[in-house]
PDB file of C-alpha atoms in Angstrom:
ATOM      1  CA  MET A   1     108.310  37.193  -4.806  1.00 44.00           C
ATOM      2  CA  GLY A   2     111.542  35.564  -3.606  1.00 44.00           C
ATOM      3  CA  LEU A   3     113.761  38.178  -5.060  1.00 43.00           C
ATOM      4  CA  GLU A   4     111.755  40.944  -3.598  1.00 44.00           C
ATOM      5  CA  ARG A   5     111.873  39.168  -0.371  1.00 45.00           C
ATOM      6  CA  LYS A   6     115.678  38.746  -0.438  1.00 46.00           C
ATOM      7  CA  ALA A   7     116.096  42.443  -1.231  1.00 43.00           C
ATOM      8  CA  VAL A   8     113.975  43.393   1.925  1.00 44.00           C
ATOM      9  CA  LEU A   9     116.189  41.212   4.169  1.00 46.00           C
ATOM     10  CA  ARG A  10     119.419  42.864   2.856  1.00 49.00           C
ATOM     11  CA  ALA A  11     117.904  46.281   3.287  1.00 47.00           C
ATOM     12  CA  ALA A  12     116.622  45.928   6.840  1.00 46.00           C
ATOM     13  CA  PRO A  13     119.771  45.495   9.172  1.00 51.00           C
ATOM     14  CA  ALA A  14     118.351  48.046  11.648  1.00 54.00           C
ATOM     15  CA  HIS A  15     114.962  46.349  12.284  1.00 57.00           C
ATOM     16  CA  THR A  16     113.489  42.941  12.291  1.00 64.00           C
ATOM     17  CA  VAL A  17     111.417  41.878   9.280  1.00 64.00           C
ATOM     18  CA  HIS A  18     108.851  39.047   9.923  1.00 72.00           C
ATOM     19  CA  TYR A  19     107.625  36.974   7.072  1.00 72.00           C
ATOM     20  CA  GLU A  20     104.640  34.722   7.532  1.00 79.00           C
ATOM     21  CA  ARG A  21     103.968  32.243   4.777  1.00 81.00           C
ATOM     22  CA  ARG A  22     100.318  32.023   3.706  1.00 86.00           C
ATOM     23  CA  ARG A  23      98.978  28.811   4.030  1.00 90.00           C
ATOM     24  CA  PRO A  24      96.268  28.276   1.312  1.00 90.00           C
ATOM     25  CA  GLU A  25      95.671  24.730   2.017  1.00 90.00           C
ATOM     26  CA  GLU A  26      94.083  25.744   5.348  1.00 91.00           C
ATOM     27  CA  THR A  27      91.418  28.081   3.676  1.00 92.00           C
ATOM     28  CA  VAL A  28      87.772  26.926   3.066  1.00 94.00           C
ATOM     29  CA  LEU A  29      87.965  27.706  -0.661  1.00 92.00           C
ATOM     30  CA  HIS A  30      91.176  25.546  -1.073  1.00 93.00           C
ATOM     31  CA  GLY A  31      89.515  22.684   0.877  1.00 93.00           C
ATOM     32  CA  LEU A  32      86.133  22.714  -1.127  1.00 93.00           C
ATOM     33  CA  VAL A  33      87.961  22.643  -4.566  1.00 93.00           C
ATOM     34  CA  ARG A  34      90.525  19.967  -3.359  1.00 93.00           C
ATOM     35  CA  GLU A  35      87.601  17.794  -2.070  1.00 94.00           C
ATOM     36  CA  HIS A  36      85.035  18.254  -4.902  1.00 95.00           C
ATOM     37  CA  LEU A  37      86.910  19.187  -8.117  1.00 94.00           C
ATOM     38  CA  GLU A  38      87.170  15.417  -9.237  1.00 93.00           C
ATOM     39  CA  ARG A  39      83.482  14.932  -8.750  1.00 94.00           C
ATOM     40  CA  PHE A  40      82.610  18.213 -10.202  1.00 94.00           C
ATOM     41  CA  LEU A  41      84.541  17.314 -13.500  1.00 93.00           C
ATOM     42  CA  ALA A  42      82.976  14.062 -13.781  1.00 94.00           C
ATOM     43  CA  GLU A  43      79.503  15.422 -13.439  1.00 94.00           C
ATOM     44  CA  VAL A  44      80.049  18.117 -16.175  1.00 92.00           C
ATOM     45  CA  GLN A  45      81.562  15.426 -18.417  1.00 92.00           C
ATOM     46  CA  ALA A  46      78.607  13.070 -17.998  1.00 93.00           C
ATOM     47  CA  ARG A  47      76.090  15.947 -18.446  1.00 91.00           C
ATOM     48  CA  THR A  48      77.693  17.658 -21.529  1.00 90.00           C
ATOM     49  CA  GLY A  49      79.542  14.812 -23.074  1.00 89.00           C
ATOM     50  CA  THR A  50      82.649  16.957 -23.598  1.00 87.00           C
ATOM     51  CA  GLY A  51      83.504  18.379 -20.050  1.00 87.00           C
ATOM     52  CA  LEU A  52      84.983  21.759 -19.151  1.00 87.00           C
ATOM     53  CA  PRO A  53      87.696  23.348 -21.555  1.00 86.00           C
ATOM     54  CA  GLY A  54      91.276  22.505 -20.877  1.00 87.00           C
ATOM     55  CA  PHE A  55      92.181  25.989 -19.804  1.00 86.00           C
ATOM     56  CA  VAL A  56      89.510  25.724 -17.009  1.00 88.00           C
ATOM     57  CA  LYS A  57      91.034  22.548 -15.568  1.00 91.00           C
ATOM     58  CA  GLU A  58      94.450  24.132 -15.835  1.00 92.00           C
ATOM     59  CA  GLU A  59      93.161  27.085 -13.634  1.00 92.00           C
ATOM     60  CA  PHE A  60      91.718  24.733 -10.998  1.00 93.00           C
ATOM     61  CA  ASP A  61      94.960  22.534 -10.850  1.00 93.00           C
ATOM     62  CA  ALA A  62      97.286  25.696 -10.759  1.00 94.00           C
ATOM     63  CA  PHE A  63      95.095  26.974  -7.860  1.00 94.00           C
ATOM     64  CA  LEU A  64      95.566  23.816  -5.893  1.00 94.00           C
ATOM     65  CA  GLU A  65      99.433  24.066  -6.199  1.00 93.00           C
ATOM     66  CA  CYS A  66      99.797  27.903  -5.650  1.00 93.00           C
ATOM     67  CA  GLY A  67     101.470  28.534  -2.465  1.00 92.00           C
ATOM     68  CA  ILE A  68     102.055  24.827  -1.423  1.00 92.00           C
ATOM     69  CA  LEU A  69     105.796  24.210  -0.692  1.00 91.00           C
ATOM     70  CA  ALA A  70     105.244  20.645  -2.046  1.00 90.00           C
ATOM     71  CA  HIS A  71     104.895  21.931  -5.544  1.00 91.00           C
ATOM     72  CA  GLY A  72     108.104  23.967  -5.496  1.00 91.00           C
ATOM     73  CA  PHE A  73     109.532  26.963  -3.442  1.00 90.00           C
ATOM     74  CA  LEU A  74     112.559  29.304  -3.344  1.00 90.00           C
ATOM     75  CA  ARG A  75     114.906  29.190  -0.564  1.00 90.00           C
ATOM     76  CA  VAL A  76     115.637  32.662   0.812  1.00 88.00           C
ATOM     77  CA  ARG A  77     118.770  33.389   2.957  1.00 88.00           C
ATOM     78  CA  CYS A  78     119.586  36.575   4.856  1.00 85.00           C
ATOM     79  CA  ALA A  79     122.995  37.906   4.042  1.00 86.00           C
ATOM     80  CA  GLY A  80     123.364  39.289   7.663  1.00 85.00           C
ATOM     81  CA  CYS A  81     122.203  36.540   9.997  1.00 86.00           C
ATOM     82  CA  ALA A  82     122.129  33.496   7.464  1.00 85.00           C
ATOM     83  CA  HIS A  83     118.438  32.809   8.520  1.00 84.00           C
ATOM     84  CA  GLU A  84     116.728  31.058   5.744  1.00 87.00           C
ATOM     85  CA  LYS A  85     113.002  30.804   4.677  1.00 88.00           C
ATOM     86  CA  ARG A  86     111.183  28.902   2.138  1.00 88.00           C
ATOM     87  CA  VAL A  87     108.767  30.830  -0.221  1.00 89.00           C
ATOM     88  CA  ALA A  88     106.371  28.825  -2.274  1.00 90.00           C
ATOM     89  CA  PHE A  89     105.793  29.443  -5.875  1.00 92.00           C
ATOM     90  CA  SER A  90     102.715  31.086  -6.895  1.00 92.00           C
ATOM     91  CA  CYS A  91     100.671  30.123  -9.920  1.00 92.00           C
ATOM     92  CA  LYS A  92     100.327  33.859 -11.330  1.00 91.00           C
ATOM     93  CA  ARG A  93      97.034  32.993 -12.934  1.00 89.00           C
ATOM     94  CA  ARG A  94      94.362  35.342 -13.879  1.00 82.00           C
ATOM     95  CA  GLY A  95      91.157  33.470 -13.554  1.00 77.00           C
ATOM     96  CA  PHE A  96      90.672  31.697 -10.120  1.00 81.00           C
ATOM     97  CA  CYS A  97      93.213  32.168  -7.536  1.00 90.00           C
ATOM     98  CA  PRO A  98      92.138  35.198  -5.128  1.00 90.00           C
ATOM     99  CA  SER A  99      95.808  35.626  -4.026  1.00 91.00           C
ATOM    100  CA  CYS A 100      97.417  36.031  -7.448  1.00 92.00           C
ATOM    101  CA  GLY A 101      94.454  37.932  -8.669  1.00 89.00           C
ATOM    102  CA  ALA A 102      94.438  40.455  -5.687  1.00 90.00           C
ATOM    103  CA  ARG A 103      98.239  40.910  -6.159  1.00 90.00           C
ATOM    104  CA  ARG A 104      97.846  41.581 -10.019  1.00 89.00           C
ATOM    105  CA  MET A 105      94.782  44.010  -9.136  1.00 88.00           C
ATOM    106  CA  ALA A 106      96.799  46.079  -6.824  1.00 91.00           C
ATOM    107  CA  GLN A 107      99.887  46.228  -9.151  1.00 90.00           C
ATOM    108  CA  SER A 108      97.605  47.214 -12.006  1.00 88.00           C
ATOM    109  CA  ALA A 109      95.834  49.978  -9.909  1.00 87.00           C
ATOM    110  CA  ALA A 110      99.265  51.397  -8.751  1.00 90.00           C
ATOM    111  CA  VAL A 111     100.653  51.460 -12.396  1.00 88.00           C
ATOM    112  CA  LEU A 112      97.403  53.351 -13.634  1.00 85.00           C
ATOM    113  CA  VAL A 113      97.452  55.766 -10.826  1.00 85.00           C
ATOM    114  CA  ASP A 114     101.175  56.480 -10.733  1.00 85.00           C
ATOM    115  CA  GLU A 115     102.154  56.255 -14.415  1.00 83.00           C
ATOM    116  CA  VAL A 116      99.158  56.359 -16.744  1.00 81.00           C
ATOM    117  CA  ILE A 117      96.281  58.319 -15.512  1.00 80.00           C
ATOM    118  CA  PHE A 118      97.985  60.904 -13.144  1.00 72.00           C
ATOM    119  CA  GLN A 119      95.907  63.600 -11.853  1.00 74.00           C
ATOM    120  CA  VAL A 120      93.364  64.220 -14.385  1.00 77.00           C
ATOM    121  CA  PRO A 121      89.515  63.642 -14.335  1.00 82.00           C
ATOM    122  CA  VAL A 122      88.466  60.358 -15.577  1.00 85.00           C
ATOM    123  CA  ARG A 123      84.977  59.048 -16.545  1.00 87.00           C
ATOM    124  CA  GLN A 124      83.993  55.356 -16.663  1.00 88.00           C
ATOM    125  CA  TRP A 125      81.860  53.844 -19.205  1.00 90.00           C
ATOM    126  CA  VAL A 126      80.406  50.349 -18.705  1.00 92.00           C
ATOM    127  CA  LEU A 127      79.429  48.441 -21.715  1.00 90.00           C
ATOM    128  CA  SER A 128      77.587  45.241 -21.470  1.00 90.00           C
ATOM    129  CA  PHE A 129      76.322  42.768 -24.218  1.00 92.00           C
ATOM    130  CA  PRO A 130      73.169  40.697 -24.705  1.00 92.00           C
ATOM    131  CA  ILE A 131      73.560  36.891 -23.927  1.00 92.00           C
ATOM    132  CA  GLY A 132      74.175  35.957 -27.314  1.00 92.00           C
ATOM    133  CA  LEU A 133      77.103  38.238 -27.848  1.00 92.00           C
ATOM    134  CA  ARG A 134      78.646  37.241 -24.513  1.00 92.00           C
ATOM    135  CA  ILE A 135      78.674  33.510 -25.797  1.00 92.00           C
ATOM    136  CA  LEU A 136      80.272  34.554 -28.981  1.00 92.00           C
ATOM    137  CA  PHE A 137      82.883  36.697 -27.395  1.00 92.00           C
ATOM    138  CA  ALA A 138      83.698  33.934 -24.935  1.00 89.00           C
ATOM    139  CA  ALA A 139      84.211  31.399 -27.685  1.00 88.00           C
ATOM    140  CA  ARG A 140      86.057  33.806 -30.112  1.00 91.00           C
ATOM    141  CA  PRO A 141      87.708  36.447 -27.959  1.00 88.00           C
ATOM    142  CA  GLU A 142      89.543  37.921 -30.992  1.00 92.00           C
ATOM    143  CA  LEU A 143      86.290  39.521 -32.002  1.00 92.00           C
ATOM    144  CA  LEU A 144      86.390  41.713 -29.003  1.00 91.00           C
ATOM    145  CA  THR A 145      89.311  43.755 -30.640  1.00 91.00           C
ATOM    146  CA  PRO A 146      87.266  45.451 -33.596  1.00 93.00           C
ATOM    147  CA  VAL A 147      84.281  46.026 -31.313  1.00 92.00           C
ATOM    148  CA  LEU A 148      86.433  47.712 -28.705  1.00 92.00           C
ATOM    149  CA  ARG A 149      88.147  49.769 -31.361  1.00 91.00           C
ATOM    150  CA  LEU A 150      84.475  51.047 -32.558  1.00 92.00           C
ATOM    151  CA  ILE A 151      83.373  51.688 -29.138  1.00 91.00           C
ATOM    152  CA  HIS A 152      86.559  53.695 -28.341  1.00 90.00           C
ATOM    153  CA  ARG A 153      85.928  55.729 -31.442  1.00 90.00           C
ATOM    154  CA  VAL A 154      82.502  56.569 -30.592  1.00 91.00           C
ATOM    155  CA  ILE A 155      83.245  57.548 -26.848  1.00 90.00           C
ATOM    156  CA  ALA A 156      86.398  59.385 -27.953  1.00 89.00           C
ATOM    157  CA  GLY A 157      84.307  61.307 -30.419  1.00 89.00           C
ATOM    158  CA  PHE A 158      81.756  62.273 -27.805  1.00 88.00           C
ATOM    159  CA  VAL A 159      84.411  63.554 -25.355  1.00 87.00           C
ATOM    160  CA  LEU A 160      86.101  65.584 -27.900  1.00 88.00           C
ATOM    161  CA  ARG A 161      82.835  67.364 -29.017  1.00 87.00           C
ATOM    162  CA  GLN A 162      82.121  68.113 -25.187  1.00 85.00           C
ATOM    163  CA  ALA A 163      85.569  69.666 -25.104  1.00 83.00           C
ATOM    164  CA  GLY A 164      85.120  71.750 -28.213  1.00 86.00           C
ATOM    165  CA  LEU A 165      87.571  69.942 -30.176  1.00 86.00           C
ATOM    166  CA  LYS A 166      87.783  68.102 -33.500  1.00 84.00           C
ATOM    167  CA  ARG A 167      89.257  64.676 -34.176  1.00 81.00           C
ATOM    168  CA  VAL A 168      91.618  65.946 -36.728  1.00 83.00           C
ATOM    169  CA  THR A 169      93.346  68.147 -34.161  1.00 84.00           C
ATOM    170  CA  ALA A 170      92.896  66.187 -30.853  1.00 82.00           C
ATOM    171  CA  ASP A 171      92.732  62.846 -29.537  1.00 78.00           C
ATOM    172  CA  THR A 172      91.916  61.214 -26.046  1.00 82.00           C
ATOM    173  CA  GLY A 173      93.394  58.170 -24.269  1.00 82.00           C
ATOM    174  CA  ALA A 174      91.507  55.358 -22.768  1.00 86.00           C
ATOM    175  CA  VAL A 175      92.211  52.335 -20.454  1.00 88.00           C
ATOM    176  CA  THR A 176      89.648  49.485 -20.853  1.00 90.00           C
ATOM    177  CA  LEU A 177      89.424  46.382 -18.632  1.00 88.00           C
ATOM    178  CA  ILE A 178      87.429  43.344 -19.720  1.00 89.00           C
ATOM    179  CA  GLN A 179      85.677  41.542 -17.135  1.00 87.00           C
ATOM    180  CA  ARG A 180      84.340  38.136 -18.093  1.00 86.00           C
ATOM    181  CA  PHE A 181      81.902  37.414 -15.286  1.00 83.00           C
ATOM    182  CA  GLY A 182      79.136  38.963 -13.264  1.00 83.00           C
ATOM    183  CA  SER A 183      78.391  39.112  -9.499  1.00 81.00           C
ATOM    184  CA  ALA A 184      76.907  35.664  -9.606  1.00 79.00           C
ATOM    185  CA  VAL A 185      80.089  34.200 -11.231  1.00 75.00           C
ATOM    186  CA  ASN A 186      77.995  33.850 -14.412  1.00 85.00           C
ATOM    187  CA  LEU A 187      79.223  34.474 -17.911  1.00 87.00           C
ATOM    188  CA  ASN A 188      78.862  38.167 -18.570  1.00 90.00           C
ATOM    189  CA  ILE A 189      81.703  39.617 -20.672  1.00 92.00           C
ATOM    190  CA  HIS A 190      81.458  43.448 -20.337  1.00 92.00           C
ATOM    191  CA  LEU A 191      83.959  46.339 -20.687  1.00 92.00           C
ATOM    192  CA  HIS A 192      84.998  48.952 -18.138  1.00 91.00           C
ATOM    193  CA  CYS A 193      86.499  52.010 -20.102  1.00 90.00           C
ATOM    194  CA  ARG A 194      88.167  54.776 -18.514  1.00 88.00           C
ATOM    195  CA  HIS A 195      88.383  57.770 -20.719  1.00 85.00           C
ATOM    196  CA  ARG A 196      89.764  61.179 -20.023  1.00 81.00           C
ATOM    197  CA  ALA A 197      87.037  63.616 -19.190  1.00 77.00           C
ATOM    198  CA  ALA A 198      86.345  66.717 -21.107  1.00 68.00           C
ATOM    199  CA  GLY A 199      86.529  68.996 -18.111  1.00 60.00           C
ATOM    200  CA  GLY A 200      90.156  69.567 -18.302  1.00 51.00           C
ATOM    201  CA  ASP A 201      93.018  69.445 -15.502  1.00 47.00           C
ATOM    202  CA  ARG A 202      91.778  69.974 -12.082  1.00 44.00           C
ATOM    203  CA  GLU A 203      93.412  70.922  -8.901  1.00 42.00           C
ATOM    204  CA  ASP A 204      94.791  67.952  -6.728  1.00 44.00           C
ATOM    205  CA  PRO A 205      92.664  67.814  -3.434  1.00 39.00           C
ATOM    206  CA  HIS A 206      95.575  65.995  -1.681  1.00 42.00           C
ATOM    207  CA  PRO A 207      98.184  68.856  -1.626  1.00 43.00           C
ATOM    208  CA  PRO A 208     101.618  68.098   0.051  1.00 44.00           C
ATOM    209  CA  GLY A 209     101.259  67.450   3.704  1.00 46.00           C
ATOM    210  CA  SER A 210      97.677  66.552   3.835  1.00 43.00           C
ATOM    211  CA  ALA A 211      96.066  63.181   4.999  1.00 40.00           C
ATOM    212  CA  GLY A 212      95.629  62.085   1.499  1.00 38.00           C
ATOM    213  CA  GLU A 213      98.997  62.821   0.259  1.00 41.00           C
ATOM    214  CA  GLY A 214     100.846  60.336  -1.896  1.00 41.00           C
ATOM    215  CA  ALA A 215      99.924  57.489  -4.325  1.00 37.00           C
ATOM    216  CA  ALA A 216      99.001  55.049  -1.474  1.00 37.00           C
ATOM    217  CA  ALA A 217      95.601  56.778  -0.876  1.00 39.00           C
ATOM    218  CA  ARG A 218      94.858  57.047  -4.470  1.00 40.00           C
ATOM    219  CA  THR A 219      95.842  53.506  -5.232  1.00 35.00           C
ATOM    220  CA  GLY A 220      93.426  52.175  -2.824  1.00 37.00           C
ATOM    221  CA  ALA A 221      90.651  54.005  -4.497  1.00 40.00           C
ATOM    222  CA  ALA A 222      91.652  52.849  -7.898  1.00 39.00           C
ATOM    223  CA  ALA A 223      91.947  49.309  -6.658  1.00 35.00           C
ATOM    224  CA  GLY A 224      88.417  49.418  -5.563  1.00 37.00           C
ATOM    225  CA  ALA A 225      87.208  50.591  -8.790  1.00 38.00           C
ATOM    226  CA  LEU A 226      89.175  47.958 -10.715  1.00 35.00           C
ATOM    227  CA  SER A 227      87.654  45.202  -8.517  1.00 35.00           C
ATOM    228  CA  GLY A 228      84.267  46.379  -9.164  1.00 37.00           C
ATOM    229  CA  GLY A 229      83.745  47.564  -5.536  1.00 35.00           C
ATOM    230  CA  ALA A 230      81.987  50.716  -4.335  1.00 32.00           C
ATOM    231  CA  ILE A 231      82.868  53.855  -6.138  1.00 30.00           C
ATOM    232  CA  PRO A 232      83.619  56.931  -4.225  1.00 32.00           C
ATOM    233  CA  GLU A 233      80.749  59.385  -3.928  1.00 33.00           C
ATOM    234  CA  GLY A 234      81.120  62.570  -5.764  1.00 33.00           C
ATOM    235  CA  ASN A 235      80.091  64.154  -9.144  1.00 31.00           C
ATOM    236  CA  ASN A 236      78.048  61.441 -10.706  1.00 30.00           C
ATOM    237  CA  GLY A 237      77.579  63.151 -13.973  1.00 31.00           C
ATOM    238  CA  SER A 238      73.612  62.842 -13.758  1.00 29.00           C
ATOM    239  CA  ALA A 239      72.720  66.338 -12.716  1.00 28.00           C
ATOM    240  CA  THR A 240      75.677  68.585 -13.603  1.00 30.00           C
ATOM    241  CA  GLY A 241      77.577  66.515 -15.936  1.00 33.00           C
ATOM    242  CA  PRO A 242      77.490  67.076 -19.722  1.00 34.00           C
ATOM    243  CA  THR A 243      74.546  65.847 -21.711  1.00 33.00           C
ATOM    244  CA  ILE A 244      74.801  62.467 -22.759  1.00 34.00           C
ATOM    245  CA  PRO A 245      73.809  61.748 -26.585  1.00 34.00           C
ATOM    246  CA  HIS A 246      71.059  59.741 -27.538  1.00 32.00           C
ATOM    247  CA  GLY A 247      71.615  55.964 -26.867  1.00 31.00           C
ATOM    248  CA  LEU A 248      73.721  56.372 -23.714  1.00 34.00           C
ATOM    249  CA  ARG A 249      72.628  56.619 -20.246  1.00 32.00           C
ATOM    250  CA  SER A 250      74.278  58.191 -17.377  1.00 33.00           C
ATOM    251  CA  CYS A 251      74.710  55.948 -14.266  1.00 35.00           C
ATOM    252  CA  GLY A 252      74.326  58.351 -11.201  1.00 31.00           C
ATOM    253  CA  GLY A 253      77.054  57.579  -8.634  1.00 32.00           C
ATOM    254  CA  GLY A 254      78.562  54.699 -10.573  1.00 33.00           C
ATOM    255  CA  GLN A 255      75.514  52.453 -10.013  1.00 30.00           C
ATOM    256  CA  ARG A 256      74.797  50.147 -12.915  1.00 32.00           C
ATOM    257  CA  ALA A 257      71.823  51.450 -14.601  1.00 31.00           C
ATOM    258  CA  SER A 258      70.873  47.976 -15.955  1.00 32.00           C
ATOM    259  CA  LYS A 259      69.978  46.802 -12.488  1.00 32.00           C
ATOM    260  CA  SER A 260      66.746  49.305 -12.622  1.00 32.00           C
ATOM    261  CA  GLY A 261      65.970  48.557 -16.266  1.00 33.00           C
ATOM    262  CA  ASN A 262      67.114  52.226 -17.225  1.00 33.00           C
ATOM    263  CA  SER A 263      70.070  51.534 -19.560  1.00 34.00           C
ATOM    264  CA  GLY A 264      70.176  52.903 -22.971  1.00 32.00           C
ATOM    265  CA  ARG A 265      70.610  50.808 -26.142  1.00 30.00           C
ATOM    266  CA  PHE A 266      72.474  51.411 -29.399  1.00 30.00           C
ATOM    267  CA  ARG A 267      71.154  49.800 -32.499  1.00 28.00           C
ATOM    268  CA  GLY A 268      72.497  46.150 -32.423  1.00 29.00           C
ATOM    269  CA  ARG A 269      71.525  45.748 -28.687  1.00 30.00           C
ATOM    270  CA  ILE A 270      74.794  46.651 -27.204  1.00 33.00           C
ATOM    271  CA  VAL A 271      73.857  48.356 -23.851  1.00 36.00           C
ATOM    272  CA  ILE A 272      76.094  51.455 -23.018  1.00 36.00           C
ATOM    273  CA  GLU A 273      76.094  52.900 -19.543  1.00 37.00           C
ATOM    274  CA  SER A 274      78.129  55.799 -18.145  1.00 36.00           C
ATOM    275  CA  GLY A 275      79.186  56.831 -14.594  1.00 36.00           C
ATOM    276  CA  GLU A 276      82.026  58.338 -12.744  1.00 34.00           C
ATOM    277  CA  SER A 277      84.930  56.126 -11.966  1.00 34.00           C
ATOM    278  CA  LEU A 278      87.928  57.209  -9.931  1.00 32.00           C
ATOM    279  CA  PRO A 279      88.327  60.299  -7.785  1.00 33.00           C
ATOM    280  CA  GLU A 280      89.560  63.299  -9.584  1.00 33.00           C
ATOM    281  CA  THR A 281      93.126  62.693  -8.321  1.00 32.00           C
ATOM    282  CA  ALA A 282      93.288  59.623 -10.440  1.00 30.00           C
TER     283      ALA A 282
END
């Protein structure tokens, strides 16, 4: 962040760049964690006898230090006017810090939109697991690798058949994001798999000169999908999409079928749900 800030200062002699340090210590979340963390850890220790895992404590400790000048900072100096700013170090953690999490989400969405997915149709497959498997995967995350490999093979085979192709002559790519909690911050390990759709390339609905031109518009939509937010309306795959094979259920409009009890099930109780993910420009 500091290096990026220095580059901005040197490249902007013709206009003024204003930098306002974020103050996490003034937020409600930081205050709650700061005031109640020790008591929370003590209560968990007394109730369970083992306490929280070490990596969970590290996440909380790193969050409390993130963006605080007292825990380290970079001094940034303008080459033109010699004005200096102090930029606090960030924790760069993945689990709890909203600032670092949002930054990583936006960067990941931009990379996917601009360098990976490009302008091809993409479908999302949401795969959730029964509670027993969620606990198992949380304790032994390495087991997710063979499970994901099998899931990718099944979905890729279905997509290739819909396109009239065979596995020996074609293959399809996928991007999978592992989400480890639900809307109630409960343990709910599930997978968001984005596979290339079988419909082929489509025309970009944001031609040069239009209001939606550029990666910025597409990045916003992708960031919303990556964060589990609302999914843009459009083709939902339920009425006009391809026939879903036995054991799979199409989630119209990106809605989670499990909320209405309509999710299909494979043998082994792995719930697999399907729905549209990103706009066609992604």
